[in-house]
XYZ file of C-alpha atoms in Angstrom:
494
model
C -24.422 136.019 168.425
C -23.660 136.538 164.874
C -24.449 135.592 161.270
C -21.962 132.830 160.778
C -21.225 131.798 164.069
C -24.935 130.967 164.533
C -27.029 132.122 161.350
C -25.700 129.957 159.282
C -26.277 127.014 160.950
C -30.026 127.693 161.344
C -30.626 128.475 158.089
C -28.810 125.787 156.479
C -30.397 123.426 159.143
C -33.742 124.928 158.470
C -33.665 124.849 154.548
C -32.418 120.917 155.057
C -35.625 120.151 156.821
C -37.387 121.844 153.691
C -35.799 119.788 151.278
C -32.426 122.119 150.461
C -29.215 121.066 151.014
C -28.369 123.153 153.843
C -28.639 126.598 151.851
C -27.826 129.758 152.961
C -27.717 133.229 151.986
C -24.261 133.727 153.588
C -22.554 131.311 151.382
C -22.846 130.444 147.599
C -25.830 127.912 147.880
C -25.181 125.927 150.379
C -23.076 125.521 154.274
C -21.342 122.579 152.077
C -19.813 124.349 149.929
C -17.662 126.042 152.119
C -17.160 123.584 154.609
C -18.055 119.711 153.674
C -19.727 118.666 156.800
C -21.716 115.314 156.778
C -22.721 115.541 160.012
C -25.286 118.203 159.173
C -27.297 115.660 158.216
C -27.995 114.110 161.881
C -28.165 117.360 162.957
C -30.666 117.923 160.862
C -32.688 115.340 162.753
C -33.519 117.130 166.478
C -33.909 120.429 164.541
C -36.584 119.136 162.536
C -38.212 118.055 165.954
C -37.685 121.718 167.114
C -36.667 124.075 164.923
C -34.924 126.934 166.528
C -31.452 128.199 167.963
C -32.052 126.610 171.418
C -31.925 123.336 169.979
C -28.398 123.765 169.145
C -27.308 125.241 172.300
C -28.519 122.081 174.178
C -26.841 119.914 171.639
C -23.953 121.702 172.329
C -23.762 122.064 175.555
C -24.586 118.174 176.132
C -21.225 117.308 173.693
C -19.190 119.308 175.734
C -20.721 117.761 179.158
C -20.509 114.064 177.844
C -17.261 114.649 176.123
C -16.037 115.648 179.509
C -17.589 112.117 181.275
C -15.917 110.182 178.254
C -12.750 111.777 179.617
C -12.991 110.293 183.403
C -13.676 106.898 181.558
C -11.469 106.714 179.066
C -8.631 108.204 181.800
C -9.769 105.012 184.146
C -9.608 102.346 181.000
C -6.201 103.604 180.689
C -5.054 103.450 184.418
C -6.816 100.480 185.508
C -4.053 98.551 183.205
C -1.671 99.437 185.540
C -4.121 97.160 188.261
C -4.708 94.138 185.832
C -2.130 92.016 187.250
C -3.376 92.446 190.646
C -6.728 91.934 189.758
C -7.808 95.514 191.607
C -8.758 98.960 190.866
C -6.976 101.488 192.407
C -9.371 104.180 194.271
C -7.091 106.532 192.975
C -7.263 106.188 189.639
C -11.197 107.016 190.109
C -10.024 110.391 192.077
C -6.859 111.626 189.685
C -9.630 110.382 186.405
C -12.211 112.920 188.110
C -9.588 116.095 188.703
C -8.379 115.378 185.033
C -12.583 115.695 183.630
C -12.533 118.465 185.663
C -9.837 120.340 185.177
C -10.851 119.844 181.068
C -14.338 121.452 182.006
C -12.746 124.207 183.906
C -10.053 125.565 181.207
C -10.819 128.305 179.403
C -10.054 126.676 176.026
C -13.474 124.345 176.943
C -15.495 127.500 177.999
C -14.789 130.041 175.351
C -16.922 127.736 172.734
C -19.626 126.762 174.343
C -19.756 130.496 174.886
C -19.401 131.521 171.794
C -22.163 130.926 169.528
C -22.459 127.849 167.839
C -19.753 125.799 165.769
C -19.608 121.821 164.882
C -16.140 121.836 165.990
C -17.664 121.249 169.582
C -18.208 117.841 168.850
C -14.514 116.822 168.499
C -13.640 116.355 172.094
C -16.637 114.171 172.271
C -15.800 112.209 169.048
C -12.055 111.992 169.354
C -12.076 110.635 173.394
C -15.001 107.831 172.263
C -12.364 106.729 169.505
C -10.254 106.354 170.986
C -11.926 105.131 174.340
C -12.931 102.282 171.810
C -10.139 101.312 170.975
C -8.257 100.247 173.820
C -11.701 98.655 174.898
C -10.463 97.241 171.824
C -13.942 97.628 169.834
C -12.530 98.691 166.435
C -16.077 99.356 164.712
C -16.786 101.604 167.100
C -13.499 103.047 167.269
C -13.941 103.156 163.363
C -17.161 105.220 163.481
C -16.539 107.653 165.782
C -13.131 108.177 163.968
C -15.224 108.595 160.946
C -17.396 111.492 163.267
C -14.840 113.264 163.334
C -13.894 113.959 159.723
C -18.012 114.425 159.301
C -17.390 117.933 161.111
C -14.778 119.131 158.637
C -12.576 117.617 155.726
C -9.575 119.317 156.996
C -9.929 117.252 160.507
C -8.794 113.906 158.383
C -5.146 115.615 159.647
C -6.392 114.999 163.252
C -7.946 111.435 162.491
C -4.441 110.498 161.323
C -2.566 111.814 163.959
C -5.423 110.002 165.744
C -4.557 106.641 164.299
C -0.749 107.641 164.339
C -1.214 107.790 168.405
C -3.557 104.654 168.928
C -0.538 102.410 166.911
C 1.887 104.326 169.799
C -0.092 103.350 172.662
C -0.945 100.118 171.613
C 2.238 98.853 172.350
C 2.670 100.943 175.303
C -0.633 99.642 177.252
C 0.115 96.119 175.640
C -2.823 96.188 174.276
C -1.875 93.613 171.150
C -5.098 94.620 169.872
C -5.495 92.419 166.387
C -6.301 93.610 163.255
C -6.537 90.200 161.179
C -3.191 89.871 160.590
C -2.674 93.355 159.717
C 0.496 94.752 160.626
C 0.999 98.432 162.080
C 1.859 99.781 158.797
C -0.115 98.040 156.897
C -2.851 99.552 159.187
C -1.263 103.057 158.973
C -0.747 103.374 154.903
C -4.596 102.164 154.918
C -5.950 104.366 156.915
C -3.981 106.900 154.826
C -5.140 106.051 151.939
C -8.921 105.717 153.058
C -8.532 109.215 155.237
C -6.963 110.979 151.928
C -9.383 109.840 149.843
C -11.681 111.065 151.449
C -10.195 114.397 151.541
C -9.896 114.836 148.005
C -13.773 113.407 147.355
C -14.674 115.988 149.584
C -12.961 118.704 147.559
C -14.911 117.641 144.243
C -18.171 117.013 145.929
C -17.743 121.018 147.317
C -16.710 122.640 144.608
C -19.919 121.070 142.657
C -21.975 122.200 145.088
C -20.866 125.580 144.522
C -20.834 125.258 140.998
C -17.244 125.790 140.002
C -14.710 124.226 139.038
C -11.746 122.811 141.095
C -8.943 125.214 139.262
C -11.511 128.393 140.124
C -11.930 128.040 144.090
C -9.797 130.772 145.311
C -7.232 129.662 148.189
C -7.671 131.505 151.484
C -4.434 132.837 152.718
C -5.112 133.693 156.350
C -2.395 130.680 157.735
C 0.264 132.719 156.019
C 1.617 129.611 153.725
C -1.313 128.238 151.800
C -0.839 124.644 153.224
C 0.620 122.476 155.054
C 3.183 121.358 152.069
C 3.664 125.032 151.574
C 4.158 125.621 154.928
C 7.013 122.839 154.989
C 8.595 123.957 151.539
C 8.694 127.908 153.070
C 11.030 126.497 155.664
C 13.482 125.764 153.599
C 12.895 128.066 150.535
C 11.712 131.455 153.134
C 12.499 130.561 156.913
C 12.477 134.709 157.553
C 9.007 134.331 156.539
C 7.837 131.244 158.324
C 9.703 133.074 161.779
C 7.808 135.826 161.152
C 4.730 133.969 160.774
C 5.165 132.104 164.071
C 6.212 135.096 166.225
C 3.161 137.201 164.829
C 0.978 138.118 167.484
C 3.205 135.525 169.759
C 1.847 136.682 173.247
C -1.345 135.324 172.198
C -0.001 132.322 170.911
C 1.810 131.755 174.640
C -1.149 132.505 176.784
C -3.374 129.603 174.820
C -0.013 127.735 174.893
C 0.168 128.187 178.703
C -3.304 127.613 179.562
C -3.553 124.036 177.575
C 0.276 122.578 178.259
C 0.812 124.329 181.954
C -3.298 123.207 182.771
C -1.730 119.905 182.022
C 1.218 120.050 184.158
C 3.342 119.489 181.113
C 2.924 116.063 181.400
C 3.063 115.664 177.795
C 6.560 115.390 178.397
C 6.241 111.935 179.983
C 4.917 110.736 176.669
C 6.996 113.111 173.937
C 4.800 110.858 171.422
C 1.766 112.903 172.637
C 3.023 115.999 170.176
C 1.647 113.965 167.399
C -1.679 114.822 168.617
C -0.812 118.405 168.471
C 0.361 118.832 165.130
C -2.526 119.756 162.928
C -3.689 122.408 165.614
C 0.262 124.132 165.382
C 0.462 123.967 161.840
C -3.036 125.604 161.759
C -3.171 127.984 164.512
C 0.623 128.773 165.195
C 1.661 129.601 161.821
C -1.319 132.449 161.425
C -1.580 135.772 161.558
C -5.432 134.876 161.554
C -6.312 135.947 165.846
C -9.180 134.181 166.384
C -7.413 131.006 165.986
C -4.991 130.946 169.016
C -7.434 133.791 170.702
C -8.907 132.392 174.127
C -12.802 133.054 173.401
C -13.072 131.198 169.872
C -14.210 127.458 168.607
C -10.224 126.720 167.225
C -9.233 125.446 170.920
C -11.353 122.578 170.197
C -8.553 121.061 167.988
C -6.319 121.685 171.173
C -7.504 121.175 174.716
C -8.738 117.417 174.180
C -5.414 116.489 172.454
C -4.101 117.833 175.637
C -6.440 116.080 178.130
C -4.702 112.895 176.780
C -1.644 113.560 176.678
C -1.724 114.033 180.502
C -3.354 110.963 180.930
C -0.758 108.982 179.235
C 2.063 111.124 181.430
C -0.150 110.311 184.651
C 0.211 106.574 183.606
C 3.680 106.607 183.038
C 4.671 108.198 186.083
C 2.399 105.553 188.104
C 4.051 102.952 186.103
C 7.535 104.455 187.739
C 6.331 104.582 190.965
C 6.970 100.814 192.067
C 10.492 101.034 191.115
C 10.430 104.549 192.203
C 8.324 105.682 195.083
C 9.408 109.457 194.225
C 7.178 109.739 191.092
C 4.094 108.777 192.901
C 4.724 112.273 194.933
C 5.291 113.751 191.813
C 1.987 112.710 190.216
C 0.552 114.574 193.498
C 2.191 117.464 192.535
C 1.143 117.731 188.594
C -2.508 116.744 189.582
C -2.450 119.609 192.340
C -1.029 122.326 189.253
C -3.283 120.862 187.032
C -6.100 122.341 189.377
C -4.490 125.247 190.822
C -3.909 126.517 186.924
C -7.763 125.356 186.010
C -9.200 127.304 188.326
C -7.668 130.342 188.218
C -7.842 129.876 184.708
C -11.080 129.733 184.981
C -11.591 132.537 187.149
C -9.663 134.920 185.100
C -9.894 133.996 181.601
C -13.708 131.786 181.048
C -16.318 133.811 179.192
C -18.444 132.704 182.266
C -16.721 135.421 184.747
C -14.490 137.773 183.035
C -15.419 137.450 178.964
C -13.567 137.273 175.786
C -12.415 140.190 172.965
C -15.524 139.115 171.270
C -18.349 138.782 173.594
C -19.540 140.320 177.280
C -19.434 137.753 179.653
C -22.303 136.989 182.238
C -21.031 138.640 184.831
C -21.306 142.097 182.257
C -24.764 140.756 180.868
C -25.902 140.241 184.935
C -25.033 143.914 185.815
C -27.043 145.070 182.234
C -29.947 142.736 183.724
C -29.916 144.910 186.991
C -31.437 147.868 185.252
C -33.306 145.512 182.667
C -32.186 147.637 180.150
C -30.772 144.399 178.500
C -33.343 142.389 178.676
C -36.054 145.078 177.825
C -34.402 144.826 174.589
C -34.119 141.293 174.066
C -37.643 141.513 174.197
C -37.823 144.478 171.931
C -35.847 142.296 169.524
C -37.666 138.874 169.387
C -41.447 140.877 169.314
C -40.035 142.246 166.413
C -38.503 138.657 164.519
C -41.792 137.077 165.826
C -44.068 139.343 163.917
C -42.203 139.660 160.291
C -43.404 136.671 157.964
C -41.065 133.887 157.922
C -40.426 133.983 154.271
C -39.686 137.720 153.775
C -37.102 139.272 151.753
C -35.094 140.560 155.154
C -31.622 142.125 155.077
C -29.848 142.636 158.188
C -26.275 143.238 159.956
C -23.940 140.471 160.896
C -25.044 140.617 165.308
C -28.789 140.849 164.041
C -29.323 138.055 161.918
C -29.391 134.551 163.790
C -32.924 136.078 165.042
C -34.047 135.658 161.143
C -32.397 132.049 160.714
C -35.278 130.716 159.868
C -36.177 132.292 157.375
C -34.539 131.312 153.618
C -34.833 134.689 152.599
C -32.779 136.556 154.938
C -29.320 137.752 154.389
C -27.088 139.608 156.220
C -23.812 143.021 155.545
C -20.908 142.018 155.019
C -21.843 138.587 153.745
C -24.651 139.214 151.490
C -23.857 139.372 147.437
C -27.225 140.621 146.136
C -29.079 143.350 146.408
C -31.201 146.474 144.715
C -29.410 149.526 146.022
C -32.459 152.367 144.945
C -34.956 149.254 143.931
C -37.440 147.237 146.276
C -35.228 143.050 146.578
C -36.209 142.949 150.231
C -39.154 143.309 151.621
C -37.483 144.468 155.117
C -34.417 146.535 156.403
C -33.159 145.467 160.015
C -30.637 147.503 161.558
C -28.218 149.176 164.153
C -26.872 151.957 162.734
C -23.684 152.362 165.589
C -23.324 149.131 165.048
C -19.630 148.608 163.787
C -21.385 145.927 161.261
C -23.475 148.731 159.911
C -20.919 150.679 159.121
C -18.694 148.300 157.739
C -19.200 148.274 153.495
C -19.288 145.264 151.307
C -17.935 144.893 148.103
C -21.532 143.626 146.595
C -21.345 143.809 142.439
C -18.095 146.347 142.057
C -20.030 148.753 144.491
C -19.031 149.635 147.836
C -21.901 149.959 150.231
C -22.709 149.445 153.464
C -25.829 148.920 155.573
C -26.090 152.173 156.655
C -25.648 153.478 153.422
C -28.399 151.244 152.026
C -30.915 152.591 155.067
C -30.412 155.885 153.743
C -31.094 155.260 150.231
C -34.611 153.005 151.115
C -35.922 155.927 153.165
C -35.156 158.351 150.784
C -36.808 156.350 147.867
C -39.813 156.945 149.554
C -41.295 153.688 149.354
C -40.415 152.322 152.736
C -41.768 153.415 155.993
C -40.533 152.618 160.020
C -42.374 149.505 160.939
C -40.141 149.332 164.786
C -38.075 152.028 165.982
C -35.949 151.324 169.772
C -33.114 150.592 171.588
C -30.696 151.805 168.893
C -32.639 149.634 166.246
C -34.968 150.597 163.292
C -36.942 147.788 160.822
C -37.944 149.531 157.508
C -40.751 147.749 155.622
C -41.487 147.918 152.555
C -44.276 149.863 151.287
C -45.592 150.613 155.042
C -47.160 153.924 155.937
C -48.444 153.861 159.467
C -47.238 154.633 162.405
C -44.132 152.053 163.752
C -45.906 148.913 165.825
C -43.210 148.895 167.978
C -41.294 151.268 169.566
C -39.061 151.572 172.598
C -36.314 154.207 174.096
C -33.983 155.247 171.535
């Protein structure tokens, strides 16, 4: 795990239960201030009961699980339409709603970020299928909140909530739904939910950049998309379209293996429904125009904003094919056809690209961390590692590498290389040095107050100061303490 894929979620959690607003070292002040995300503050809730990384990987792995149940039954609200006039349910529906769930649990865009770490986009499968789940059950409150869930994980997902709302006006009138909103017509509905959705946005904006305590006009813009924003993005096609075409076509065979994996798993049944590409808008403007990897990399949190868009798409192109099939008995062997690709792709998907068997470019998978096991060299230090976390004071001064910190979460006073912003380079700030020197985090410098230094670098100079001493040496680690003298209290092969 690592310092911002998981640290920073335990220590912002753990300073909110303290009375902070989700501070942490990695970020200036607090997780808001980099990403506004009101839902911290429910999370906050079963971390106060139990304080400690496990907690979130049960949370997360139950969103993904659930999300994944909300499928089957949102997939059989939808098809059961078809069946209203005869007054039956189709036994079908129940059998093409369960390969559908399953085939969403299988794909390696689902698996990659449960593997990986922790992140709050897991919960927007699970938010965006109850919304709109809701909605054709034709409960608008709820469809409402959980709408309203999903911009809690990020400001930036209001784009998805109004492709969202963009999509429920579409298949409103293709279910015949009629679903009544007072009087309101569609775009009345649509330029309010605009309005309410942008506004939001923009409060968002102030309420982070006052958290960090700077102004609006000094938060530098982030340029890892290529164009700076969406608008930009639209204004470069016409102003630089060399540029945009380079942007799409960077790294493009990664782009067309996440491509394949979500619209082939699917059976390109988008297609039926071309109104589906709404839904996958924000995720192309976000991840297709990068030259940032990790967002169209298989083995990262981004396919979140993908694979559920996806999932109901193919729904929607199951039910119009079934739709066809009275008038034409042909497209009922076709939907036999897309629901047999959909599962042929999803599991060999599965079995060649999920963290589960074969791993990602950023983490061993557990068929790598089952063969380490063998030999229990892994696990030997695993314990070596949490003896050590379990005996340093909560509240010490610690400063660690990126793949070492999320063992020190809890504590407020922990920091982590390259992230950290403060420290004494020949003086005595922390109380603790925690590293791996062949670590490629070690090595890597920082730019911390004009200086360029990195955690190796900063070893060296506390053990030739002479006022720290080894407190644990093993397994390729060492912990430096402060003012310590004896002998190291734990130790282990090198």
């Amino acid at each position: 795990m690592s310092a911002w894929d998981l640290g920073v979620y335990t220590q912002a959690l753990y300073s909110g239960i303290h009375g902070h607003l989700f501070y942490t070292a990695l970020l200036p002040g607090s997780y808001l201030s980099e990403h506004f995300s009101p839902i911290l503050f429910l999370l906050v809730i079963p971390y106060y009961i139990y304080p400690h990384a496990y907690t979130l990987f049960i949370i997360q792995g139950f969103a993904i699980g659930l999300s994944a149940y909300v499928l089957y039954r949102l997939s059989l609200e939808i098809l059961n339409k078809l069946n209203n006039n005869k007054n039956t349910k189709s036994p079908d529906n129940r059998i093409i709603s369960f390969i559908l769930a399953l085939a969403f649990l299988l794909s390696p865009l689902t698996e990659s970020p449960v593997f990986f770490d922790f992140h709050l986009m897991i919960f927007l499968p699970l938010f965006f299928f109850l919304a709109l789940y809701f909605f054709i059950r034709k409960n608008i409150l709820l469809n409402i909140l959980f709408t309203g869930l999903i911009v809690s994980l990020h400001s930036a997902f209001v784009f998805i909530a109004i492709m969202l709302v963009i999509f429920e006006l579409f298949i409103d009138k293709t279910l015949y739904l009629n679903i009544s909103r007072r009087k309101i017509t569609s775009t009345g509905y649509l330029a309010i939910s605009i309005v309410l959705l942008g506004s939001y946005f923009i409060l968002a904006g102030i309420i982070k950049t006052h958290i960090a305590g700077v102004s609006v006009a000094a938060v530098p813009t982030i340029h890892v998309s290529g164009s700076a924003s969406p608008v930009a993005l639209l204004i470069d096609v016409f102003t630089r379209p060399l540029y945009v075409a380079k942007l799409l076509t960077a790294n493009y065979h990664l782009k067309l293996i996440i491509l394949f994996y979500g619209l082939a798993g699917s059976a390109f049944l988008f297609l039926r429904y071309p109104k589906s590409i709404f839904l996958f808008v924000p995720y192309i403007l976000y991840a297709m125009f990068s030259v940032y990897q990790p967002y169209y990399t298989i083995g990262y949190q981004y396919t979140m904003m993908f694979i559920p868009m996806v999932a109901v798409s193919a729904i929607i192109g199951i039910y119009i094919m079934l739709k066809k099939s009275d008038m034409h008995p042909s497209y009922r062997k076709q939907v036999t056809v897309a629901l047999a690709v959909i599962m042929i792709i999803s599991i060999t998907g599965f079995s060649i690209a999920a963290p589960l068997v074969s791993g990602d470019p950023c983490s061993p998978s557990l068929y790598d961390l089952s063969n380490s096991m063998e030999n229990k060299t892994y696990m030997h230090r695993i314990d070596f590692e949490h003896k050590v976390a379990n005996s340093i004071n909560k509240n010490a001064r610690i400063v660690t590498e990126n793949a070492i910190f999320p063992l020190f979460g809890n504590d407020p006073n922990a920091t982590a290389f390259p992230y950290t912003s403060d420290i004494v380079v020949n003086g005595s700030y922390y109380q603790y040095l925690v590293n791996e020197p062949s670590s490629v985090w070690a090595r890597d410098t920082a730019n911390i107050d004009s200086l360029q230094i990195s955690l190796n670098q900063l070893q060296s100079n506390y053990e030739n100061s002479g006022q720290y001493g080894i407190y644990a040496q093993g397994y390729g680690i060492i912990v430096l303490e402060k003012g310590y003298t004896g002998k190291p209290v734990f130790t282990g092969p090198a």
